[in-house]
CSV table of C-alpha atoms in Angstrom, one decimal:
chain,number,residue,atom,x,y,z
A,1,UNK,CA,109.1,115.1,105.6
A,2,UNK,CA,105.2,115.1,104.4
A,3,UNK,CA,102.6,114.2,106.2
A,4,UNK,CA,98.7,113.2,105.2
A,5,UNK,CA,96.0,111.8,107.7
A,6,UNK,CA,93.0,110.6,106.5
A,7,UNK,CA,90.4,110.0,109.0
A,8,UNK,CA,88.7,106.2,108.2
A,9,UNK,CA,85.5,104.9,108.7
A,10,UNK,CA,83.0,107.6,108.7
A,11,UNK,CA,80.9,105.3,107.5
A,12,UNK,CA,81.2,103.8,111.2
A,13,UNK,CA,80.6,107.0,113.1
A,14,UNK,CA,77.4,107.2,115.2
A,15,UNK,CA,75.4,109.0,113.1
A,16,UNK,CA,76.8,107.9,110.1
A,17,UNK,CA,79.5,110.5,108.4
A,18,UNK,CA,79.4,112.7,111.3
A,19,UNK,CA,80.7,116.0,111.2
A,20,UNK,CA,81.0,116.6,114.6
A,21,UNK,CA,82.6,113.5,115.1
A,22,UNK,CA,85.0,114.3,112.2
A,23,UNK,CA,85.7,117.6,113.6
A,24,UNK,CA,86.8,116.1,117.2
A,25,UNK,CA,89.3,113.5,115.7
A,26,UNK,CA,90.5,116.4,113.8
A,27,UNK,CA,91.1,118.8,116.8
A,28,UNK,CA,92.8,116.0,118.7
A,29,UNK,CA,95.3,115.4,115.6
A,30,UNK,CA,96.4,118.5,114.9
A,31,UNK,CA,97.2,118.7,118.3
A,32,UNK,CA,99.1,115.6,118.4
A,33,UNK,CA,101.2,116.2,114.8
A,34,UNK,CA,101.7,120.0,116.1
A,35,UNK,CA,103.4,117.9,119.7
A,36,UNK,CA,105.8,115.9,117.1
A,37,UNK,CA,106.8,118.5,115.1
A,38,UNK,CA,105.0,119.4,112.4
A,39,UNK,CA,103.1,122.2,110.9
A,40,UNK,CA,99.7,121.4,111.5
A,41,UNK,CA,98.4,124.1,109.0
A,42,UNK,CA,100.1,122.0,106.0
A,43,UNK,CA,99.4,118.6,107.0
A,44,UNK,CA,95.7,118.0,105.2
A,45,UNK,CA,93.4,116.3,107.6
A,46,UNK,CA,90.1,114.7,105.4
A,47,UNK,CA,87.7,112.3,106.4
A,48,UNK,CA,87.1,109.1,104.0
A,49,UNK,CA,85.8,105.7,104.1
A,50,UNK,CA,87.9,103.4,102.6
A,51,UNK,CA,85.1,100.3,102.1
A,52,UNK,CA,82.9,103.0,100.2
A,53,UNK,CA,85.5,104.8,98.3
A,54,UNK,CA,84.2,108.0,99.9
A,55,UNK,CA,86.3,110.8,99.2
A,56,UNK,CA,88.6,108.8,97.9
A,57,UNK,CA,89.0,109.1,94.2
A,58,UNK,CA,86.0,111.4,94.2
A,59,UNK,CA,84.3,113.9,96.3
A,60,UNK,CA,81.6,112.1,98.5
A,61,UNK,CA,78.0,113.1,98.4
A,62,UNK,CA,77.3,111.5,101.9
A,63,UNK,CA,79.2,114.2,103.5
A,64,UNK,CA,78.0,117.8,102.2
A,65,UNK,CA,79.1,119.6,105.2
A,66,UNK,CA,83.0,118.5,103.9
A,67,UNK,CA,84.2,121.8,101.4
A,68,UNK,CA,87.2,122.6,99.6
A,69,UNK,CA,90.6,122.7,101.8
A,70,UNK,CA,93.6,124.6,100.5
A,71,UNK,CA,97.4,124.0,101.8
A,72,UNK,CA,99.5,126.9,101.5
A,73,UNK,CA,103.1,125.8,101.8
A,74,UNK,CA,106.5,126.9,100.1
A,75,UNK,CA,106.1,125.0,97.3
A,76,UNK,CA,103.3,126.8,96.0
A,77,UNK,CA,99.1,126.4,97.5
A,78,UNK,CA,97.3,123.9,96.6
A,79,UNK,CA,93.6,122.8,96.5
A,80,UNK,CA,91.7,119.3,98.0
A,81,UNK,CA,88.6,117.1,98.5
A,82,UNK,CA,89.5,113.9,98.2
A,83,UNK,CA,92.4,111.6,99.0
A,84,UNK,CA,94.0,111.5,95.7
A,85,UNK,CA,93.7,114.8,95.4
A,86,UNK,CA,96.2,114.9,98.5
A,87,UNK,CA,98.4,112.6,96.9
A,88,UNK,CA,98.8,114.0,93.8
A,89,UNK,CA,100.3,117.5,95.2
A,90,UNK,CA,103.0,115.8,97.6
A,91,UNK,CA,106.3,117.3,96.6
A,92,UNK,CA,108.7,114.8,95.1
A,93,UNK,CA,111.2,114.3,97.5
A,94,UNK,CA,114.9,115.2,96.6
A,95,UNK,CA,117.2,112.1,95.5
A,96,UNK,CA,120.8,112.0,96.8
A,97,UNK,CA,122.1,111.0,93.4
A,98,UNK,CA,125.4,112.1,93.7
A,99,UNK,CA,126.6,110.9,97.1
A,100,UNK,CA,128.1,107.0,97.2
A,101,UNK,CA,126.2,104.1,97.1
A,102,UNK,CA,124.5,102.5,99.5
A,103,UNK,CA,122.4,99.6,99.2
A,104,UNK,CA,121.2,97.7,102.4
A,105,UNK,CA,120.2,93.6,100.5
A,106,UNK,CA,116.5,92.8,101.4
A,107,UNK,CA,117.5,89.0,100.6
A,108,UNK,CA,119.6,86.9,98.1
A,109,UNK,CA,118.5,84.6,95.7
A,110,UNK,CA,119.8,81.5,93.5
A,111,UNK,CA,118.3,81.7,90.1
A,112,UNK,CA,119.0,79.2,87.8
A,113,UNK,CA,121.1,80.4,84.5
A,114,UNK,CA,121.7,83.2,86.2
A,115,UNK,CA,123.1,82.8,89.5
A,116,UNK,CA,123.8,84.5,92.8
A,117,UNK,CA,120.8,87.6,93.0
A,118,UNK,CA,120.8,89.6,95.8
A,119,UNK,CA,117.8,92.6,96.2
A,120,UNK,CA,117.6,95.3,98.1
A,121,UNK,CA,116.1,99.4,97.6
A,122,UNK,CA,118.9,102.1,96.5
A,123,UNK,CA,119.0,104.6,99.5
A,124,UNK,CA,122.3,107.0,98.1
A,125,UNK,CA,124.1,106.8,94.9
A,126,UNK,CA,123.4,104.7,91.8
A,127,UNK,CA,124.3,101.0,90.8
A,128,UNK,CA,125.5,100.4,87.4
A,129,UNK,CA,126.6,96.8,85.5
A,130,UNK,CA,130.2,96.4,85.2
A,131,UNK,CA,130.4,98.8,88.7
A,132,UNK,CA,133.0,96.4,91.1
A,133,UNK,CA,130.9,96.5,94.5
A,134,UNK,CA,131.4,95.5,98.3
A,135,UNK,CA,129.3,94.2,100.6
A,136,UNK,CA,129.7,95.4,104.6
A,137,UNK,CA,130.4,94.3,107.0
A,138,UNK,CA,132.5,91.4,105.9
A,139,UNK,CA,131.4,90.3,103.0
A,140,UNK,CA,133.1,89.8,99.2
A,141,UNK,CA,134.3,92.5,96.5
A,142,UNK,CA,133.0,91.8,93.3
A,143,UNK,CA,131.8,92.7,90.2
A,144,UNK,CA,127.9,93.2,89.1
A,145,UNK,CA,126.9,91.4,85.7
A,146,UNK,CA,123.4,93.3,85.6
A,147,UNK,CA,120.6,95.4,87.3
A,148,UNK,CA,117.3,94.6,86.8
A,149,UNK,CA,113.9,96.3,88.1
A,150,UNK,CA,110.5,94.7,87.4
A,151,UNK,CA,112.4,92.4,85.2
A,152,UNK,CA,113.5,94.9,82.8
A,153,UNK,CA,117.5,95.3,82.6
A,154,UNK,CA,118.9,98.8,83.6
A,155,UNK,CA,121.5,100.8,82.3
A,156,UNK,CA,121.8,102.1,86.3
A,157,UNK,CA,119.6,102.4,89.2
A,158,UNK,CA,119.1,105.1,91.2
A,159,UNK,CA,117.5,106.5,94.7
A,160,UNK,CA,114.4,104.6,95.8
A,161,UNK,CA,114.6,101.7,93.0
A,162,UNK,CA,114.2,98.1,94.4
A,163,UNK,CA,115.9,96.3,92.2
A,164,UNK,CA,117.8,92.7,91.8
A,165,UNK,CA,121.4,93.1,90.7
A,166,UNK,CA,123.5,89.8,89.3
A,167,UNK,CA,127.0,89.1,91.1
A,168,UNK,CA,129.9,87.5,89.7
A,169,UNK,CA,131.5,84.5,91.6
A,170,UNK,CA,129.7,84.9,94.7
A,171,UNK,CA,127.6,82.3,96.5
A,172,UNK,CA,124.3,82.9,98.2
A,173,UNK,CA,126.1,82.1,101.3
A,174,UNK,CA,128.5,84.4,101.5
A,175,UNK,CA,125.8,87.5,101.4
A,176,UNK,CA,123.0,87.9,103.9
A,177,UNK,CA,120.1,90.4,104.8
A,178,UNK,CA,121.4,93.4,105.9
A,179,UNK,CA,124.3,93.5,104.2
A,180,UNK,CA,125.1,97.3,103.2
A,181,UNK,CA,126.4,97.2,99.3
A,182,UNK,CA,128.7,100.1,98.0
A,183,UNK,CA,131.1,101.0,95.6
A,184,UNK,CA,134.4,99.7,95.9
A,185,UNK,CA,136.2,102.9,94.1
A,186,UNK,CA,134.1,105.6,96.3
A,187,UNK,CA,133.9,105.9,99.6
A,188,UNK,CA,133.0,102.0,100.1
A,189,UNK,CA,130.6,101.5,103.3
A,190,UNK,CA,133.0,100.1,106.3
A,191,UNK,CA,132.3,99.1,109.6
A,192,UNK,CA,131.7,101.7,112.8
A,193,UNK,CA,131.7,101.7,116.4
A,194,UNK,CA,128.8,104.3,116.5
A,195,UNK,CA,126.4,106.0,114.7
A,196,UNK,CA,123.9,108.7,115.0
A,197,UNK,CA,120.9,107.1,114.0
A,198,UNK,CA,116.6,108.4,113.9
A,199,UNK,CA,114.7,106.0,115.5
A,200,UNK,CA,110.8,106.1,115.6
A,201,UNK,CA,108.5,103.8,117.6
A,202,UNK,CA,105.2,103.6,116.5
A,203,UNK,CA,102.6,102.6,119.4
A,204,UNK,CA,100.4,99.9,117.6
């Protein structure tokens, strides 16, 4: 898990682009970050103004007090001045390709000339044309005819991919948002009486 804190609206502080106000927020945020289980030393906190683009792509000349910062972490250290610098140095997440397929449906469409097209994000495993899939908890079992992402046909879709896939002989009425797609031949998803979950409730 990685966190970035961009302190926005620096152009609205009093005075504008106030170092004192940023340091005050930095102190509060660092304490909160530590409280929720992150190491503040590896959480970049930087001042920005999204409206004017200050410290977004390029270092702003309106905050001469803001100097290049350094993050030391296990995967290697990096320096940053802008939000782009920080985003460019995020550690890529590990993709659980070798786990059984799990693809929760976000929606289901009926497309003329094609048929029923469920859409969703691959969470684990892979989905491929020709695969026989099951829709849990009580949906049908059917074959995947094709898989597409951004209107391009795929030979396989991996974790993190948002895809649409065409299925054979299934009506839109048979599938619902929230159904979980899995490979019928590799640990298909089943109903459970209970499960472990991490739930984060944000106060907003």
